[in-house]
mmCIF file of C-alpha atoms in Angstrom:
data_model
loop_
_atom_site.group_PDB
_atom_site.id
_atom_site.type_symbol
_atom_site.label_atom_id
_atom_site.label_comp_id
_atom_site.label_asym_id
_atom_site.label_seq_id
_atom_site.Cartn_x
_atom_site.Cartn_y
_atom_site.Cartn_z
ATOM 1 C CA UNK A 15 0.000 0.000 0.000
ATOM 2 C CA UNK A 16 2.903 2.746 1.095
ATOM 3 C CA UNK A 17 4.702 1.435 -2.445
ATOM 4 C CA UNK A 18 1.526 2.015 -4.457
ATOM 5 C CA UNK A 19 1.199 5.663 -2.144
ATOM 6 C CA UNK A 20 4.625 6.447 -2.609
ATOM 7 C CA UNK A 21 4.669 5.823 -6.552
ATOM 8 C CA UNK A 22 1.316 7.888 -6.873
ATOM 9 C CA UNK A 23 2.742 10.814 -5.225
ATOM 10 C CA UNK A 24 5.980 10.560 -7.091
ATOM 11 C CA UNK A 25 3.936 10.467 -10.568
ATOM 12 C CA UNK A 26 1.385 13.335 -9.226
ATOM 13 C CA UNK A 27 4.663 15.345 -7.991
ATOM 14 C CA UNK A 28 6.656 14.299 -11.632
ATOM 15 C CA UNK A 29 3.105 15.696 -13.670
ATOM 16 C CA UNK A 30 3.350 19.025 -11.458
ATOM 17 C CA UNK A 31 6.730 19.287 -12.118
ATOM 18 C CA UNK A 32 6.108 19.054 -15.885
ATOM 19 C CA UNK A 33 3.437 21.004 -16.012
ATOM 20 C CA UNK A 34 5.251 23.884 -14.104
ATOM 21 C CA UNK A 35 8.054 23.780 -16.261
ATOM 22 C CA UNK A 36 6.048 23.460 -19.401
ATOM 23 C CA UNK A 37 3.886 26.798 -18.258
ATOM 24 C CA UNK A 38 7.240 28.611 -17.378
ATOM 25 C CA UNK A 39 8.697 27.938 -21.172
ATOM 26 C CA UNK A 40 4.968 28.882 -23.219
ATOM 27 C CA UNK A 41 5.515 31.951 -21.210
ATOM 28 C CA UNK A 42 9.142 32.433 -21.944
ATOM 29 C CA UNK A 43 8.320 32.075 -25.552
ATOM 30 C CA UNK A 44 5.215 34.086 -25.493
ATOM 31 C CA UNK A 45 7.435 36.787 -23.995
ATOM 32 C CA UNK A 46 10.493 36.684 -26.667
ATOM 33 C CA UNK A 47 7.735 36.525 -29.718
ATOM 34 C CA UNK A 48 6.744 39.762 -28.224
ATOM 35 C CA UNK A 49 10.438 41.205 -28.400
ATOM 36 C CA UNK A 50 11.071 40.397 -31.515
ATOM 37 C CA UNK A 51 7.678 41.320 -32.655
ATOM 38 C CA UNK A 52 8.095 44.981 -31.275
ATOM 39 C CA UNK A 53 11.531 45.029 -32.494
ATOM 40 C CA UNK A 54 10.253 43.689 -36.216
ATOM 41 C CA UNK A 55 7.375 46.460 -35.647
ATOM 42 C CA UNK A 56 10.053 49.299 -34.714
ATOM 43 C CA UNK A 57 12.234 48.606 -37.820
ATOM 44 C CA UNK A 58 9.553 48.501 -40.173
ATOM 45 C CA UNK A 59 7.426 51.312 -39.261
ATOM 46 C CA UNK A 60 6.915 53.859 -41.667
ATOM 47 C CA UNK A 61 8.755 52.231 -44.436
ATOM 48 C CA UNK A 62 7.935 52.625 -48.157
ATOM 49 C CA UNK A 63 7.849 48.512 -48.891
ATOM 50 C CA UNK A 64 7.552 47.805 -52.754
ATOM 51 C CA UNK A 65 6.607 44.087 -53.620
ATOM 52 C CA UNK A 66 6.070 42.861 -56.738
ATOM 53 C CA UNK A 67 4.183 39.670 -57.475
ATOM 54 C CA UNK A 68 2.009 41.161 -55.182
ATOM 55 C CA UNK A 69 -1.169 39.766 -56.713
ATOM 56 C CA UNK A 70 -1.222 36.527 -54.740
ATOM 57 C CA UNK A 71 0.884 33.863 -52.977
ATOM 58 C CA UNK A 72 4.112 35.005 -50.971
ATOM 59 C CA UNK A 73 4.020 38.238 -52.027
ATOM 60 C CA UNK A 74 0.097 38.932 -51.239
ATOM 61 C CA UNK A 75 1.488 37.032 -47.716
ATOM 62 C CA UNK A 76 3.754 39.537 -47.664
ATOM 63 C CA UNK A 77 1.698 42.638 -47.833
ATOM 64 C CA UNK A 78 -0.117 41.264 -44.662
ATOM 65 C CA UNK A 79 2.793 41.238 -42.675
ATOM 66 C CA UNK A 80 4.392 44.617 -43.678
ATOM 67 C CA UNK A 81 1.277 46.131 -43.781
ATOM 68 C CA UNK A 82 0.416 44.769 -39.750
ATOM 69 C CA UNK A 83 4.071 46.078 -38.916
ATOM 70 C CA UNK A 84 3.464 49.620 -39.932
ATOM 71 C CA UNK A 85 4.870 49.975 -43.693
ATOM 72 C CA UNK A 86 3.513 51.673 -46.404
ATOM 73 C CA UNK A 87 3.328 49.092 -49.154
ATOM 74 C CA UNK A 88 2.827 49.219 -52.697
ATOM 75 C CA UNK A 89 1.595 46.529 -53.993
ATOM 76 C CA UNK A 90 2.734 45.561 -57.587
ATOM 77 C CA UNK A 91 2.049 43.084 -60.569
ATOM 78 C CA UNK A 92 0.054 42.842 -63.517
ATOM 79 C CA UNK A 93 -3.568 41.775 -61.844
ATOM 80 C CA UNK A 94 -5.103 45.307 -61.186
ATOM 81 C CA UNK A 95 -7.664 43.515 -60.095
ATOM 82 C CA UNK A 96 -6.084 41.019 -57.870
ATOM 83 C CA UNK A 97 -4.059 43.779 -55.942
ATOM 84 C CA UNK A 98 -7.462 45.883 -55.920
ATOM 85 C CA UNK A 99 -8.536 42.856 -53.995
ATOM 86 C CA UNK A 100 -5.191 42.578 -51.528
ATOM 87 C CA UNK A 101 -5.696 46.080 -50.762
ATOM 88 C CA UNK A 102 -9.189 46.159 -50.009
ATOM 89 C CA UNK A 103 -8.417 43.142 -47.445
ATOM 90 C CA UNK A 104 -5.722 44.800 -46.026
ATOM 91 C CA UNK A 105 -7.575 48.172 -45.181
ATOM 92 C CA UNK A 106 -10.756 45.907 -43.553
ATOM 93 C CA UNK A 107 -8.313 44.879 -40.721
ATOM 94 C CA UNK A 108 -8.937 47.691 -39.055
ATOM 95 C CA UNK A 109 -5.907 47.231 -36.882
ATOM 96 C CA UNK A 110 -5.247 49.278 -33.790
ATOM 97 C CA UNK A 111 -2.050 50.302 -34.391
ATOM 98 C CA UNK A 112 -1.352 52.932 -37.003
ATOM 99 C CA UNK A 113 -1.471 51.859 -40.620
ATOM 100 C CA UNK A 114 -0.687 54.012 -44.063
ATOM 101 C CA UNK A 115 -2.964 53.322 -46.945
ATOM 102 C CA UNK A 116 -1.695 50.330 -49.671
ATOM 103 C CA UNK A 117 -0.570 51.883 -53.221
ATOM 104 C CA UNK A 118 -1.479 49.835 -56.402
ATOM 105 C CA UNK A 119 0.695 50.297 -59.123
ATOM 106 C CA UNK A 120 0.463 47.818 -61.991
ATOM 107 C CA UNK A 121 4.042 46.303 -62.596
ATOM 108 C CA UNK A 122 5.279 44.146 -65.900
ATOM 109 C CA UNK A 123 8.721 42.550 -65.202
ATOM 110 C CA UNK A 124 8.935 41.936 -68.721
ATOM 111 C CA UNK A 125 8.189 45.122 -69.965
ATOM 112 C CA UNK A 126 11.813 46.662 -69.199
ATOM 113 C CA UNK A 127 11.266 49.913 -70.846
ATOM 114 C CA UNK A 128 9.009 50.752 -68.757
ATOM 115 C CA UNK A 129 10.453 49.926 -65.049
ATOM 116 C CA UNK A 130 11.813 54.066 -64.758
ATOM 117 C CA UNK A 131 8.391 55.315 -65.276
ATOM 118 C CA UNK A 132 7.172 52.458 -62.537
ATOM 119 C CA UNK A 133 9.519 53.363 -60.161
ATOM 120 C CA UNK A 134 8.774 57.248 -61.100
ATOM 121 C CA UNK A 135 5.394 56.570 -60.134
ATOM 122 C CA UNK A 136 6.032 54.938 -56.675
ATOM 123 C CA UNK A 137 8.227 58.591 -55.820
ATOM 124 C CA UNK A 138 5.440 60.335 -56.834
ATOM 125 C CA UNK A 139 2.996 59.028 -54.791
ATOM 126 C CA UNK A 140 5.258 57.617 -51.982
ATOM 127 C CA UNK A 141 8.221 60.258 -52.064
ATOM 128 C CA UNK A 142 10.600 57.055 -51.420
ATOM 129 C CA UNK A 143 11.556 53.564 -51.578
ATOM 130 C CA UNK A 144 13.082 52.325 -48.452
ATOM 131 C CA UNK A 145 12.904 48.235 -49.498
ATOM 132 C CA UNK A 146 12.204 47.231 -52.821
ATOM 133 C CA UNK A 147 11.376 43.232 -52.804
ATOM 134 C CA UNK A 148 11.521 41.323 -56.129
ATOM 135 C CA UNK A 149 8.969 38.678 -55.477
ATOM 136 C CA UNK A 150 7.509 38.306 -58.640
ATOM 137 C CA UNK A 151 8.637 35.251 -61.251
ATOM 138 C CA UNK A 152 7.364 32.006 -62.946
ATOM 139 C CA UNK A 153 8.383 28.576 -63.064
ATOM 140 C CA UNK A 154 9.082 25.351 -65.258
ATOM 141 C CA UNK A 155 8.041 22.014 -65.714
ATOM 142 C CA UNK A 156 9.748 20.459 -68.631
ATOM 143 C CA UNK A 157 12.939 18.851 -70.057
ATOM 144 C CA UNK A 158 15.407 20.757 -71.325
ATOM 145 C CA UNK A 159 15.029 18.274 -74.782
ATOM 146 C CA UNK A 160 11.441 19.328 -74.410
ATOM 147 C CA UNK A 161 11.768 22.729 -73.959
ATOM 148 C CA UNK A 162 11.448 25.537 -76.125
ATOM 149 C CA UNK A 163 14.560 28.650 -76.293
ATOM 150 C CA UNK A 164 10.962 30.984 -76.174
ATOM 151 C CA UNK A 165 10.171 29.508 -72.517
ATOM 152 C CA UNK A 166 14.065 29.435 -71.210
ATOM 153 C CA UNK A 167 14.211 33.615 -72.736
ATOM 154 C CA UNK A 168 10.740 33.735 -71.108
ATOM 155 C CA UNK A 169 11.364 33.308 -67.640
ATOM 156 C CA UNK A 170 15.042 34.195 -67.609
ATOM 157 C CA UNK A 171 13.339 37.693 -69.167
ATOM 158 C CA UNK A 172 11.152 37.638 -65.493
ATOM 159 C CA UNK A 173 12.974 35.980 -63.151
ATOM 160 C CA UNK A 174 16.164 37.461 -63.691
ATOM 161 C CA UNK A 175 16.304 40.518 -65.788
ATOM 162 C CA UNK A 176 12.916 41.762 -64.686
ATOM 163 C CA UNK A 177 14.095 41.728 -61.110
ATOM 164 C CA UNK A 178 17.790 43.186 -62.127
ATOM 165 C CA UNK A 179 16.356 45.531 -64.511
ATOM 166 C CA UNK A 180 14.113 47.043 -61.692
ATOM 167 C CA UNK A 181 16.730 47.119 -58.723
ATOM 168 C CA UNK A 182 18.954 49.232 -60.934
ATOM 169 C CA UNK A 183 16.120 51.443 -62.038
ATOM 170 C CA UNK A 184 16.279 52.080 -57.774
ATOM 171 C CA UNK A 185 19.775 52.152 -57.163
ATOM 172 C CA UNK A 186 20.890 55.157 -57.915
ATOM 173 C CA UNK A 187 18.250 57.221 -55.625
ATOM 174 C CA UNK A 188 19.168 54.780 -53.004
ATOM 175 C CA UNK A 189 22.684 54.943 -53.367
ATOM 176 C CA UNK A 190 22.059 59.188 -53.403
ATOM 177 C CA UNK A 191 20.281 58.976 -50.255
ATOM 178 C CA UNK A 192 23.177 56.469 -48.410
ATOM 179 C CA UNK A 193 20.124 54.215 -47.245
ATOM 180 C CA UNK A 194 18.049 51.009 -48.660
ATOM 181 C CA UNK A 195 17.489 47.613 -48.522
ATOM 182 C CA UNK A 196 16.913 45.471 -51.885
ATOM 183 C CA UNK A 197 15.925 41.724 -50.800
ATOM 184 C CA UNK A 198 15.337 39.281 -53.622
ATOM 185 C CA UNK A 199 13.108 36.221 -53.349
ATOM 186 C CA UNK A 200 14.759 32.998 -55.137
ATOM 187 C CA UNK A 201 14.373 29.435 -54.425
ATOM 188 C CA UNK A 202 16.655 26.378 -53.097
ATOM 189 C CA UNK A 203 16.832 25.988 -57.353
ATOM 190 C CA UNK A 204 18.970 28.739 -57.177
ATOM 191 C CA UNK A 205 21.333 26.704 -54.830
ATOM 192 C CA UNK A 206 20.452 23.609 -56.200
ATOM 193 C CA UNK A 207 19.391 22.349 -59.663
ATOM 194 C CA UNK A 208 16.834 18.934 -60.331
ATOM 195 C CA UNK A 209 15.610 17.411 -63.283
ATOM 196 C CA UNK A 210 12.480 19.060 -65.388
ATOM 197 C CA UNK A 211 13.338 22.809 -63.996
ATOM 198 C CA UNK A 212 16.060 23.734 -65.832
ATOM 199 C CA UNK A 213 15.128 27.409 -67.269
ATOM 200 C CA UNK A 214 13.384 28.073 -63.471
ATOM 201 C CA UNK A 215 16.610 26.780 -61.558
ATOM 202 C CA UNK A 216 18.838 28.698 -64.476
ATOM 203 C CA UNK A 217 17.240 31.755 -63.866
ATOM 204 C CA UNK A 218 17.479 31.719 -59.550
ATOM 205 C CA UNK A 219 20.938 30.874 -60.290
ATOM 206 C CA UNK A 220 21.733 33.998 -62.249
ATOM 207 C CA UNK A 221 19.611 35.927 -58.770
ATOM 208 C CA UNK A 222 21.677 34.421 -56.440
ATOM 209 C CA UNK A 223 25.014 35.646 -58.055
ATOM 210 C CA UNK A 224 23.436 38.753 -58.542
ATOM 211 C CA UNK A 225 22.494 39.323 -55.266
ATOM 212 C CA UNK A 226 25.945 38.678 -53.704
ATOM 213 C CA UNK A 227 27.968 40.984 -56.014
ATOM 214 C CA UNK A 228 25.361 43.860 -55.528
ATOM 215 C CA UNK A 229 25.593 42.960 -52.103
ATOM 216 C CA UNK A 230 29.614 43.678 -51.783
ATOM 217 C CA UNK A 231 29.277 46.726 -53.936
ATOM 218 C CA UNK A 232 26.627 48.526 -51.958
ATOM 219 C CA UNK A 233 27.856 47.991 -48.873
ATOM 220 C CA UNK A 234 29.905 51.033 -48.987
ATOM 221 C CA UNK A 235 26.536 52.639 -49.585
ATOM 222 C CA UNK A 236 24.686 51.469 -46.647
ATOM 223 C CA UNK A 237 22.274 49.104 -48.909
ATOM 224 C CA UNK A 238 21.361 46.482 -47.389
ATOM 225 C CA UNK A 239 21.093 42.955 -49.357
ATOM 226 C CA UNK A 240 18.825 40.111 -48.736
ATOM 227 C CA UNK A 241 18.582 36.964 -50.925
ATOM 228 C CA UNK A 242 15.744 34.177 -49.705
ATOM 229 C CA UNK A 243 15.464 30.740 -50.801
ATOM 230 C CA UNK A 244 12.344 29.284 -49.775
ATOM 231 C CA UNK A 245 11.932 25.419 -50.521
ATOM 232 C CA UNK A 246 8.154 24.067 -51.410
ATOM 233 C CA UNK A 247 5.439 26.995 -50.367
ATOM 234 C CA UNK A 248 1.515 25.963 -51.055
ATOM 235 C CA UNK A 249 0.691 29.094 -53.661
ATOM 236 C CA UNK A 250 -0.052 28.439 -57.357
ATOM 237 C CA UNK A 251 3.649 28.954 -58.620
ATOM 238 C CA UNK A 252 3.015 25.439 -60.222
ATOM 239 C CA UNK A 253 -0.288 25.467 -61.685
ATOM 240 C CA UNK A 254 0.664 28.907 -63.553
ATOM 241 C CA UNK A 255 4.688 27.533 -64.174
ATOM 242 C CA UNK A 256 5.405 26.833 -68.147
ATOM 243 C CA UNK A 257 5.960 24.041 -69.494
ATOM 244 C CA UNK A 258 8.489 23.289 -72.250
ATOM 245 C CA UNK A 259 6.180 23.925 -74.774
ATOM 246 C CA UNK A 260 5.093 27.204 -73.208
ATOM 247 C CA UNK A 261 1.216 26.559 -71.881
ATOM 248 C CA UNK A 262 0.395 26.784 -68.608
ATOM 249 C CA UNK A 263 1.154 23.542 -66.698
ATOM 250 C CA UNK A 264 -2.027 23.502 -64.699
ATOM 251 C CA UNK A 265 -1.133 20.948 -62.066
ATOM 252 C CA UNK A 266 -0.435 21.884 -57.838
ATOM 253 C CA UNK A 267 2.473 18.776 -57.352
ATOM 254 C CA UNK A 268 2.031 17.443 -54.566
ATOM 255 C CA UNK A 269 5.259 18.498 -53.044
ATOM 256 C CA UNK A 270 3.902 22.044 -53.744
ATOM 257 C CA UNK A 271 0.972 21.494 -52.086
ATOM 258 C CA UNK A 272 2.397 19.777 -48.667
ATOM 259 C CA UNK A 273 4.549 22.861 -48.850
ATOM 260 C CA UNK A 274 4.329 25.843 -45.914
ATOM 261 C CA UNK A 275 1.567 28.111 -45.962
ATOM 262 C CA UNK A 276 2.465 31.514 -47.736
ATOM 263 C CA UNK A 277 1.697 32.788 -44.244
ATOM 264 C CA UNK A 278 4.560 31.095 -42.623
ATOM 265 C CA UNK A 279 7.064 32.025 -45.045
ATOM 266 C CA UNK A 280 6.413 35.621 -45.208
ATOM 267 C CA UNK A 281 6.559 36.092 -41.289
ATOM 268 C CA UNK A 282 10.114 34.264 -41.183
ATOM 269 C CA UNK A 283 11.127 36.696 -44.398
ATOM 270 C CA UNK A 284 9.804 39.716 -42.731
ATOM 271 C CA UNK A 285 11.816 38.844 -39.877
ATOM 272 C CA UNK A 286 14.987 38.037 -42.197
ATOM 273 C CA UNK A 287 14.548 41.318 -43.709
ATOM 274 C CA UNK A 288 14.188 43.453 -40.431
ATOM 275 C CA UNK A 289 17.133 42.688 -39.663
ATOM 276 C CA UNK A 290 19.118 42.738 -42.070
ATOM 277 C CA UNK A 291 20.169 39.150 -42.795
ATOM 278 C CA UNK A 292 22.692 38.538 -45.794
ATOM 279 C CA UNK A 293 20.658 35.334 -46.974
ATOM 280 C CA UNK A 294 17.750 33.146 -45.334
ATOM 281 C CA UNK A 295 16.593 29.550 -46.675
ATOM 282 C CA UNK A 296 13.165 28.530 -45.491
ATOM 283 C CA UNK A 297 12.739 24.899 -46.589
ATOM 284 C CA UNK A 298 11.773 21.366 -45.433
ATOM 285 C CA UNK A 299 14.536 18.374 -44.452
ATOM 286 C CA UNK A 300 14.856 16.876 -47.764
ATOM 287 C CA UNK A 301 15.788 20.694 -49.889
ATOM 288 C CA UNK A 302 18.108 21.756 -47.152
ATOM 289 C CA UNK A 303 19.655 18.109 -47.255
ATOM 290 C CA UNK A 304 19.902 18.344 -51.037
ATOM 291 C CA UNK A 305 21.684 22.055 -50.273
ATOM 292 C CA UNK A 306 24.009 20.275 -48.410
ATOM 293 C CA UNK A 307 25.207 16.534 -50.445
ATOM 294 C CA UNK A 308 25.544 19.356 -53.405
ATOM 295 C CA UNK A 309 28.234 20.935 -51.822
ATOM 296 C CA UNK A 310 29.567 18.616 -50.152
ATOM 297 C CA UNK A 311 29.080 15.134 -51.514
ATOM 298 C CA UNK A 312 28.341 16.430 -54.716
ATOM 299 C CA UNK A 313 29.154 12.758 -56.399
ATOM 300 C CA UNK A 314 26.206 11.625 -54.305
ATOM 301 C CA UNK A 315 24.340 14.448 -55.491
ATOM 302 C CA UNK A 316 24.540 13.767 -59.011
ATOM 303 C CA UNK A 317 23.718 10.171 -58.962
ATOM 304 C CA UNK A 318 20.531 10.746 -56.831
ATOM 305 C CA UNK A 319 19.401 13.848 -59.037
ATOM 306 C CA UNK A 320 20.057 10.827 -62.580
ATOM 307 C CA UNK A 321 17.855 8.801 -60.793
ATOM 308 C CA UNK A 322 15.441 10.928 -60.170
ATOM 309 C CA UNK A 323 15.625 12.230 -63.744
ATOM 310 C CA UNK A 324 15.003 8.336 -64.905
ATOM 311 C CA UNK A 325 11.977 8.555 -62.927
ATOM 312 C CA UNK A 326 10.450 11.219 -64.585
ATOM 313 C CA UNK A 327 10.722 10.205 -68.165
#
């Protein structure tokens, strides 16, 4: 009877003790998500945010949480309609804190004579650009046998010299006023490469070195340069991707799908951003793992990426 007693009291005192210590740590991480939250809040307040691809997916994610934090965003991408619709959902918050009214300006990344003018019409209505984020791209699903030069020119037109072609039509006011922060949004493709994404992985490539040679010559400017690489995200980036013939490929893959939530991804950028990071990858076991055997078992690398090649055809 004192055994059974005994081992009762030590299980009800072990369950206290548990539950104690569990309470103590929800409330130490209650506590430093509202630190970092104020301190996200305090850098961000007040800033002129562009971000294009703004229409939907990471970047409409995006406009949520710069908009909650205090920024002025303009919202950017072809869609009037679509960013109509962002900004009329991001006015009914009704938040308590202070907010400053979205801007809509439509945005072609492909339309590079036109990028000054766009940029002109942010100043204009915004007198500034204190982070410009190039969110806005397409992707592939194709072989490279399969695919056509139009689709590779395509998105390397977007991906790459949309978002270069606009960062340079900022520069030079940033670079005048000593002050700015340029963050580009790329993809574990542009660490990695796999089979059937070769114009999309191509193009993320070409950010990536982009980013970190802009990076080392603005410094002396006080720029600041972010490059993200998110792994799989659940938007539409592969029902509206290309495929080698150039249609829309119309299918979510499933890895897309079981991806994070837009939501997710744009806090953890947001956070990346406010302070200033150099680079950020946001990605499940398997991408990061992939990162990793490509640099440094790259053999290995190469032999799992043939297989999965075989796979596909």
């Amino acid at each position: 009877m004192n055994l059974h007693s005994n081992a009762v009291g030590s299980l009800t005192w072990y369950l206290k003790y548990v539950g104690v210590t569990l309470t103590i740590g929800l409330t130490m991480c209650k506590f430093f998500d509202c630190i970092v939250r104020k301190k996200r809040r305090a850098a961000l307040q007040g800033k002129v945010v562009v971000i294009t691809g703004a229409s939907s997916g990471i970047g409409e994610a995006l406009a949520h949480v710069f908009y909650d934090n205090g920024s002025k965003v303009v919202l950017a991408a072809r869609r009037i309609a679509e960013l109509e619709r962002v900004k009329q959902d991001l006015i009914n918050k009704k938040l308590s804190t202070p907010t400053l009214e979205p801007v809509v300006v439509e945005l072609d990344l492909a339309d590079f004579e036109n990028l000054e003018q766009f940029v002109q019409k942010v100043y204009d209505q915004c007198d500034q650009i204190d982070i410009l984020i190039n969110n806005g791209g397409v992707s592939h699903r194709g072989s490279i046998l399969h695919t056509k030069i139009e689709v590779d020119r395509k998105i390397m037109a977007v991906n790459y010299f949309g978002a270069v072609s606009l960062t340079k039509a900022c520069l030079s006011r940033m670079v005048e006023k000593k002050s700015g922060h340029i963050v580009f949004i790329s993809s574990v493709q542009g660490l990695i490469a796999i089979p059937d994404r070769s114009a999309y992985a191509a193009s993320k490539h070409a950010m990536q070195a982009f980013g970190d040679c802009l990076r080392a010559e603005v410094h002396q400017h006080n720029i600041s340069v972010t490059m993200i690489s998110p792994g799989y995200i659940k938007t539409a980036i592969s029902l509206n991707a290309y495929t080698g013939s150039g249609d829309a490929h119309g299918v979510m893959d499933v890895s897309t799908a079981a991806g994070f939530t837009p939501e997710y991804a744009a806090t953890k950028m947001t956070d990346a951003i406010a302070n200033k990071q150099n680079e950020l990858i946001i990605s499940q076991f398997l991408p990061s793992l992939a990162v990793t055997l490509r640099h440094s078992m790259p053999s290995l690398y190469f032999w799992i990426m043939a297989r999965r090649a075989n796979k596909t055809t």
